[in-house]
mmCIF file of C-alpha atoms in Angstrom:
data_model
loop_
_atom_site.group_PDB
_atom_site.id
_atom_site.type_symbol
_atom_site.label_atom_id
_atom_site.label_comp_id
_atom_site.label_asym_id
_atom_site.label_seq_id
_atom_site.Cartn_x
_atom_site.Cartn_y
_atom_site.Cartn_z
ATOM 1 C CA ALA A 1 -37.122 49.848 -58.501
ATOM 2 C CA GLN A 2 -34.767 48.719 -55.830
ATOM 3 C CA THR A 3 -32.940 51.351 -53.784
ATOM 4 C CA VAL A 4 -30.369 51.200 -51.036
ATOM 5 C CA THR A 5 -30.032 54.016 -48.534
ATOM 6 C CA GLN A 6 -27.183 54.697 -46.156
ATOM 7 C CA SER A 7 -28.101 57.702 -44.058
ATOM 8 C CA GLN A 8 -24.731 58.135 -42.353
ATOM 9 C CA PRO A 9 -22.122 59.661 -44.675
ATOM 10 C CA GLU A 10 -19.515 59.583 -41.905
ATOM 11 C CA MET A 11 -19.109 57.714 -38.644
ATOM 12 C CA SER A 12 -16.338 57.504 -36.095
ATOM 13 C CA VAL A 13 -15.590 55.034 -33.339
ATOM 14 C CA GLN A 14 -13.006 54.721 -30.625
ATOM 15 C CA GLU A 15 -10.646 51.826 -31.002
ATOM 16 C CA ALA A 16 -11.969 48.686 -29.241
ATOM 17 C CA GLU A 17 -15.493 50.115 -29.112
ATOM 18 C CA THR A 18 -18.558 49.055 -31.083
ATOM 19 C CA VAL A 19 -20.157 50.909 -33.970
ATOM 20 C CA THR A 20 -23.294 50.283 -36.005
ATOM 21 C CA LEU A 21 -23.720 51.362 -39.601
ATOM 22 C CA SER A 22 -27.249 51.736 -40.915
ATOM 23 C CA CYS A 23 -28.730 50.611 -44.199
ATOM 24 C CA THR A 24 -32.268 50.436 -45.507
ATOM 25 C CA TYR A 25 -33.468 49.160 -48.826
ATOM 26 C CA ASP A 26 -36.601 48.917 -50.851
ATOM 27 C CA THR A 27 -37.631 46.004 -53.036
ATOM 28 C CA SER A 28 -40.595 44.026 -54.230
ATOM 29 C CA GLU A 29 -38.533 40.898 -54.793
ATOM 30 C CA SER A 30 -38.726 37.997 -52.382
ATOM 31 C CA ASP A 31 -35.453 36.305 -53.258
ATOM 32 C CA TYR A 32 -32.369 38.426 -52.762
ATOM 33 C CA TYR A 33 -29.105 38.847 -50.909
ATOM 34 C CA LEU A 34 -27.764 41.744 -48.901
ATOM 35 C CA PHE A 35 -24.087 42.569 -48.527
ATOM 36 C CA TRP A 36 -21.719 44.850 -46.733
ATOM 37 C CA TYR A 37 -18.559 45.694 -48.647
ATOM 38 C CA LYS A 38 -15.518 47.492 -47.315
ATOM 39 C CA GLN A 39 -13.397 49.737 -49.506
ATOM 40 C CA PRO A 40 -10.092 50.754 -47.865
ATOM 41 C CA PRO A 41 -7.816 53.441 -49.317
ATOM 42 C CA SER A 42 -6.468 50.878 -51.795
ATOM 43 C CA ARG A 43 -9.992 50.987 -53.301
ATOM 44 C CA GLN A 44 -10.207 47.203 -53.521
ATOM 45 C CA MET A 45 -13.762 46.158 -52.701
ATOM 46 C CA ILE A 46 -13.795 43.524 -49.971
ATOM 47 C CA LEU A 47 -16.839 41.524 -48.938
ATOM 48 C CA VAL A 48 -17.409 41.867 -45.208
ATOM 49 C CA ILE A 49 -20.591 39.914 -44.685
ATOM 50 C CA ARG A 50 -23.534 38.491 -46.605
ATOM 51 C CA GLN A 51 -27.137 37.776 -45.661
ATOM 52 C CA GLU A 52 -29.626 35.690 -47.584
ATOM 53 C CA ALA A 53 -33.098 37.163 -47.369
ATOM 54 C CA TYR A 54 -34.825 33.856 -46.696
ATOM 55 C CA LYS A 55 -32.667 33.188 -43.647
ATOM 56 C CA GLN A 56 -34.011 34.652 -40.434
ATOM 57 C CA GLN A 57 -30.818 34.179 -38.508
ATOM 58 C CA ASN A 58 -28.521 37.188 -38.608
ATOM 59 C CA ALA A 59 -25.190 36.575 -40.282
ATOM 60 C CA THR A 60 -21.983 36.918 -38.282
ATOM 61 C CA GLU A 61 -18.337 36.935 -39.307
ATOM 62 C CA ASN A 62 -15.993 37.241 -36.360
ATOM 63 C CA ARG A 63 -16.273 40.865 -35.153
ATOM 64 C CA PHE A 64 -18.860 41.724 -37.792
ATOM 65 C CA SER A 65 -22.549 40.989 -37.444
ATOM 66 C CA VAL A 66 -25.741 42.240 -39.002
ATOM 67 C CA ASN A 67 -29.187 43.078 -37.736
ATOM 68 C CA PHE A 68 -31.473 42.024 -40.557
ATOM 69 C CA GLN A 69 -35.050 43.194 -40.195
ATOM 70 C CA LYS A 70 -36.799 41.937 -43.318
ATOM 71 C CA ALA A 71 -40.187 43.473 -42.661
ATOM 72 C CA ALA A 72 -38.618 46.847 -41.996
ATOM 73 C CA LYS A 73 -36.181 46.375 -44.894
ATOM 74 C CA SER A 74 -33.300 47.235 -42.637
ATOM 75 C CA PHE A 75 -29.794 45.745 -42.705
ATOM 76 C CA SER A 76 -27.370 47.313 -40.256
ATOM 77 C CA LEU A 77 -23.759 46.301 -39.699
ATOM 78 C CA LYS A 78 -22.253 46.079 -36.228
ATOM 79 C CA ILE A 79 -18.502 46.148 -35.822
ATOM 80 C CA SER A 80 -17.330 45.033 -32.396
ATOM 81 C CA ASP A 81 -13.913 45.667 -30.868
ATOM 82 C CA SER A 82 -13.110 48.151 -33.632
ATOM 83 C CA GLN A 83 -9.569 48.098 -34.946
ATOM 84 C CA LEU A 84 -7.563 50.720 -36.813
ATOM 85 C CA GLY A 85 -7.686 48.522 -39.896
ATOM 86 C CA ASP A 86 -11.460 48.791 -39.962
ATOM 87 C CA ALA A 87 -11.194 52.390 -41.143
ATOM 88 C CA ALA A 88 -12.639 52.481 -44.653
ATOM 89 C CA MET A 89 -15.683 53.251 -46.739
ATOM 90 C CA TYR A 90 -18.466 50.774 -46.128
ATOM 91 C CA PHE A 91 -21.073 50.097 -48.776
ATOM 92 C CA CYS A 92 -24.348 48.318 -48.244
ATOM 93 C CA ALA A 93 -25.475 46.439 -51.345
ATOM 94 C CA TYR A 94 -28.572 44.663 -52.565
ATOM 95 C CA GLY A 95 -28.303 41.671 -54.866
ATOM 96 C CA GLY A 96 -31.415 40.460 -56.613
ATOM 97 C CA ASN A 97 -32.145 40.550 -60.314
ATOM 98 C CA GLN A 98 -29.943 43.639 -60.232
ATOM 99 C CA PHE A 99 -27.193 44.773 -57.926
ATOM 100 C CA TYR A 100 -27.419 48.114 -56.151
ATOM 101 C CA PHE A 101 -25.023 49.946 -53.859
ATOM 102 C CA GLY A 102 -25.744 52.480 -51.179
ATOM 103 C CA THR A 103 -23.907 55.790 -51.115
ATOM 104 C CA GLY A 104 -21.453 54.591 -48.513
ATOM 105 C CA THR A 105 -20.400 55.430 -44.967
ATOM 106 C CA SER A 106 -16.892 56.604 -44.220
ATOM 107 C CA LEU A 107 -15.725 55.032 -40.954
ATOM 108 C CA THR A 108 -12.931 56.585 -38.944
ATOM 109 C CA VAL A 109 -11.355 54.655 -36.077
ATOM 110 C CA ILE A 110 -9.866 56.843 -33.370
ATOM 111 C CA PRO A 111 -6.827 55.416 -31.567
ATOM 112 C CA GLY B 1 -11.866 33.000 -52.610
ATOM 113 C CA ALA B 2 -12.523 33.958 -56.204
ATOM 114 C CA VAL B 3 -10.023 36.348 -57.762
ATOM 115 C CA VAL B 4 -10.674 38.986 -60.377
ATOM 116 C CA SER B 5 -7.833 40.882 -61.997
ATOM 117 C CA GLN B 6 -7.820 44.113 -63.933
ATOM 118 C CA HIS B 7 -5.218 45.411 -66.311
ATOM 119 C CA PRO B 8 -3.861 47.998 -66.374
ATOM 120 C CA SER B 9 -4.115 49.290 -62.839
ATOM 121 C CA TRP B 10 -3.321 52.833 -63.938
ATOM 122 C CA VAL B 11 -3.296 54.378 -67.386
ATOM 123 C CA ILE B 12 -2.654 57.874 -68.655
ATOM 124 C CA CYS B 13 -3.648 58.743 -72.184
ATOM 125 C CA LYS B 14 -4.019 61.737 -74.456
ATOM 126 C CA SER B 15 -7.390 63.197 -75.259
ATOM 127 C CA GLY B 16 -8.866 61.605 -78.377
ATOM 128 C CA THR B 17 -7.201 58.240 -77.992
ATOM 129 C CA SER B 18 -8.833 54.944 -77.005
ATOM 130 C CA VAL B 19 -8.024 52.899 -73.952
ATOM 131 C CA LYS B 20 -8.812 49.239 -73.298
ATOM 132 C CA ILE B 21 -9.221 47.823 -69.803
ATOM 133 C CA GLU B 22 -9.257 44.081 -69.239
ATOM 134 C CA CYS B 23 -11.115 42.231 -66.520
ATOM 135 C CA ARG B 24 -10.360 38.568 -65.895
ATOM 136 C CA SER B 25 -11.792 36.008 -63.512
ATOM 137 C CA LEU B 26 -8.762 33.919 -62.630
ATOM 138 C CA ASP B 27 -10.178 30.853 -60.941
ATOM 139 C CA PHE B 28 -13.840 30.693 -61.859
ATOM 140 C CA GLN B 29 -16.141 31.116 -64.810
ATOM 141 C CA ALA B 30 -18.056 34.362 -64.781
ATOM 142 C CA THR B 31 -21.313 34.257 -66.656
ATOM 143 C CA THR B 32 -21.930 37.883 -65.798
ATOM 144 C CA MET B 33 -19.488 40.745 -65.468
ATOM 145 C CA PHE B 34 -20.191 44.284 -64.403
ATOM 146 C CA TRP B 35 -18.426 47.552 -65.075
ATOM 147 C CA TYR B 36 -18.577 50.384 -62.583
ATOM 148 C CA ARG B 37 -17.274 53.904 -62.468
ATOM 149 C CA GLN B 38 -16.369 55.563 -59.202
ATOM 150 C CA PHE B 39 -15.657 59.210 -58.591
ATOM 151 C CA PRO B 40 -13.687 60.263 -55.498
ATOM 152 C CA LYS B 41 -15.565 59.727 -52.264
ATOM 153 C CA GLN B 42 -18.655 58.500 -54.089
ATOM 154 C CA SER B 43 -20.326 55.167 -54.514
ATOM 155 C CA LEU B 44 -19.929 52.827 -57.426
ATOM 156 C CA MET B 45 -22.019 53.713 -60.425
ATOM 157 C CA LEU B 46 -23.019 50.766 -62.576
ATOM 158 C CA MET B 47 -22.211 51.419 -66.209
ATOM 159 C CA ALA B 48 -23.137 48.137 -67.836
ATOM 160 C CA THR B 49 -23.776 44.470 -67.334
ATOM 161 C CA SER B 50 -22.354 41.931 -69.724
ATOM 162 C CA ASN B 51 -23.146 38.290 -70.169
ATOM 163 C CA GLU B 52 -20.769 35.997 -71.992
ATOM 164 C CA GLY B 53 -21.536 35.811 -75.670
ATOM 165 C CA SER B 54 -24.195 38.496 -75.731
ATOM 166 C CA LYS B 55 -24.358 42.259 -76.005
ATOM 167 C CA ALA B 56 -23.875 44.310 -72.906
ATOM 168 C CA THR B 57 -26.785 46.043 -71.221
ATOM 169 C CA TYR B 58 -25.976 49.667 -70.528
ATOM 170 C CA GLU B 59 -27.404 51.788 -67.756
ATOM 171 C CA GLN B 60 -29.324 54.895 -68.628
ATOM 172 C CA GLY B 61 -27.042 57.776 -69.516
ATOM 173 C CA VAL B 62 -24.055 55.614 -70.421
ATOM 174 C CA GLU B 63 -23.022 55.973 -74.057
ATOM 175 C CA LYS B 64 -22.564 52.523 -75.497
ATOM 176 C CA ASP B 65 -20.655 53.842 -78.492
ATOM 177 C CA LYS B 66 -18.172 55.485 -76.173
ATOM 178 C CA PHE B 67 -17.792 52.689 -73.665
ATOM 179 C CA LEU B 68 -17.473 49.505 -75.687
ATOM 180 C CA ILE B 69 -17.822 46.311 -73.712
ATOM 181 C CA ASN B 70 -16.912 42.879 -74.969
ATOM 182 C CA HIS B 71 -17.424 39.688 -72.981
ATOM 183 C CA ALA B 72 -15.857 37.196 -75.316
ATOM 184 C CA SER B 73 -15.311 34.361 -72.881
ATOM 185 C CA LEU B 74 -16.345 33.191 -69.436
ATOM 186 C CA THR B 75 -13.164 34.628 -67.963
ATOM 187 C CA LEU B 76 -12.583 37.869 -69.857
ATOM 188 C CA SER B 77 -14.449 41.105 -70.354
ATOM 189 C CA THR B 78 -13.003 44.281 -71.811
ATOM 190 C CA LEU B 79 -14.042 47.908 -71.551
ATOM 191 C CA THR B 80 -12.787 50.245 -74.262
ATOM 192 C CA VAL B 81 -13.101 53.963 -73.713
ATOM 193 C CA THR B 82 -13.159 55.429 -77.198
ATOM 194 C CA SER B 83 -12.057 58.959 -78.039
ATOM 195 C CA ALA B 84 -11.306 59.615 -74.404
ATOM 196 C CA HIS B 85 -11.768 63.101 -72.956
ATOM 197 C CA PRO B 86 -10.594 64.539 -69.643
ATOM 198 C CA GLU B 87 -14.087 64.109 -68.178
ATOM 199 C CA ASP B 88 -13.703 60.351 -68.671
ATOM 200 C CA SER B 89 -10.937 60.398 -66.073
ATOM 201 C CA SER B 90 -12.155 58.201 -63.249
ATOM 202 C CA PHE B 91 -11.684 54.951 -61.393
ATOM 203 C CA TYR B 92 -13.170 51.989 -63.256
ATOM 204 C CA ILE B 93 -13.966 48.776 -61.416
ATOM 205 C CA CYS B 94 -15.109 45.482 -62.841
ATOM 206 C CA SER B 95 -16.760 42.646 -61.009
ATOM 207 C CA ALA B 96 -17.764 39.122 -61.876
ATOM 208 C CA ARG B 97 -20.446 36.773 -60.745
ATOM 209 C CA THR B 98 -21.216 33.115 -61.328
ATOM 210 C CA SER B 99 -24.636 32.006 -62.327
ATOM 211 C CA LYS B 100 -25.801 32.092 -58.749
ATOM 212 C CA ARG B 101 -27.553 35.177 -57.451
ATOM 213 C CA ASP B 102 -24.705 35.711 -55.071
ATOM 214 C CA GLU B 103 -21.914 38.048 -54.320
ATOM 215 C CA GLN B 104 -19.885 39.863 -56.902
ATOM 216 C CA PHE B 105 -16.128 39.490 -56.885
ATOM 217 C CA PHE B 106 -14.392 42.756 -57.593
ATOM 218 C CA GLY B 107 -11.255 43.587 -59.483
ATOM 219 C CA PRO B 108 -8.742 46.013 -57.965
ATOM 220 C CA GLY B 109 -9.815 48.817 -60.291
ATOM 221 C CA THR B 110 -8.177 50.882 -63.000
ATOM 222 C CA ARG B 111 -7.376 54.540 -62.612
ATOM 223 C CA LEU B 112 -7.778 56.338 -65.936
ATOM 224 C CA THR B 113 -6.338 59.807 -66.418
ATOM 225 C CA VAL B 114 -7.002 61.565 -69.712
ATOM 226 C CA LEU B 115 -4.777 64.539 -70.418
#
């Protein structure tokens, strides 16, 4: 069965600094997607970034980028130039035949 | 981007009554919709997966007679909590996906409080 693990329940970062959130997963599938979702206090789930497993190039979206290590089944999220609005819960998710979420990382941005 | 709506956003009901939550994909056809439950400061727990025109597939431990799911069209799925009890109080989130094995688009969630 597929699993998604986020080992950091809480993280904090100084405003304008860089932070990396960790995620590992386990799967036997070869065709899948990986996602990072953000859930602010409003609780609306927002897609931050997406990576297709067959693509070797790491996805980037403005200040957000991933380090996708397929062999190691690792998918970390790097947030550069952190802003106060980045404070939220971040969920790593696996999308294959099924969809699985990690337990989440609560990110605090310190002014 | 694709938009998913949920109605109502917040509902309070008496114990023993039934509550229906609607999930609509506004600008795309959703062949698959998902229903999640989220407790405070926890991750989303998948309750069931529904495909248009067929019976929903429930996750282990989720009572299908209590949480009735109907996916009558490509844009609408409903979750009915029957004979609600205070322990059913939670945040319920739906999501929708097209036929591609791609991202899920999430609704804004429904906060259910059972008195």
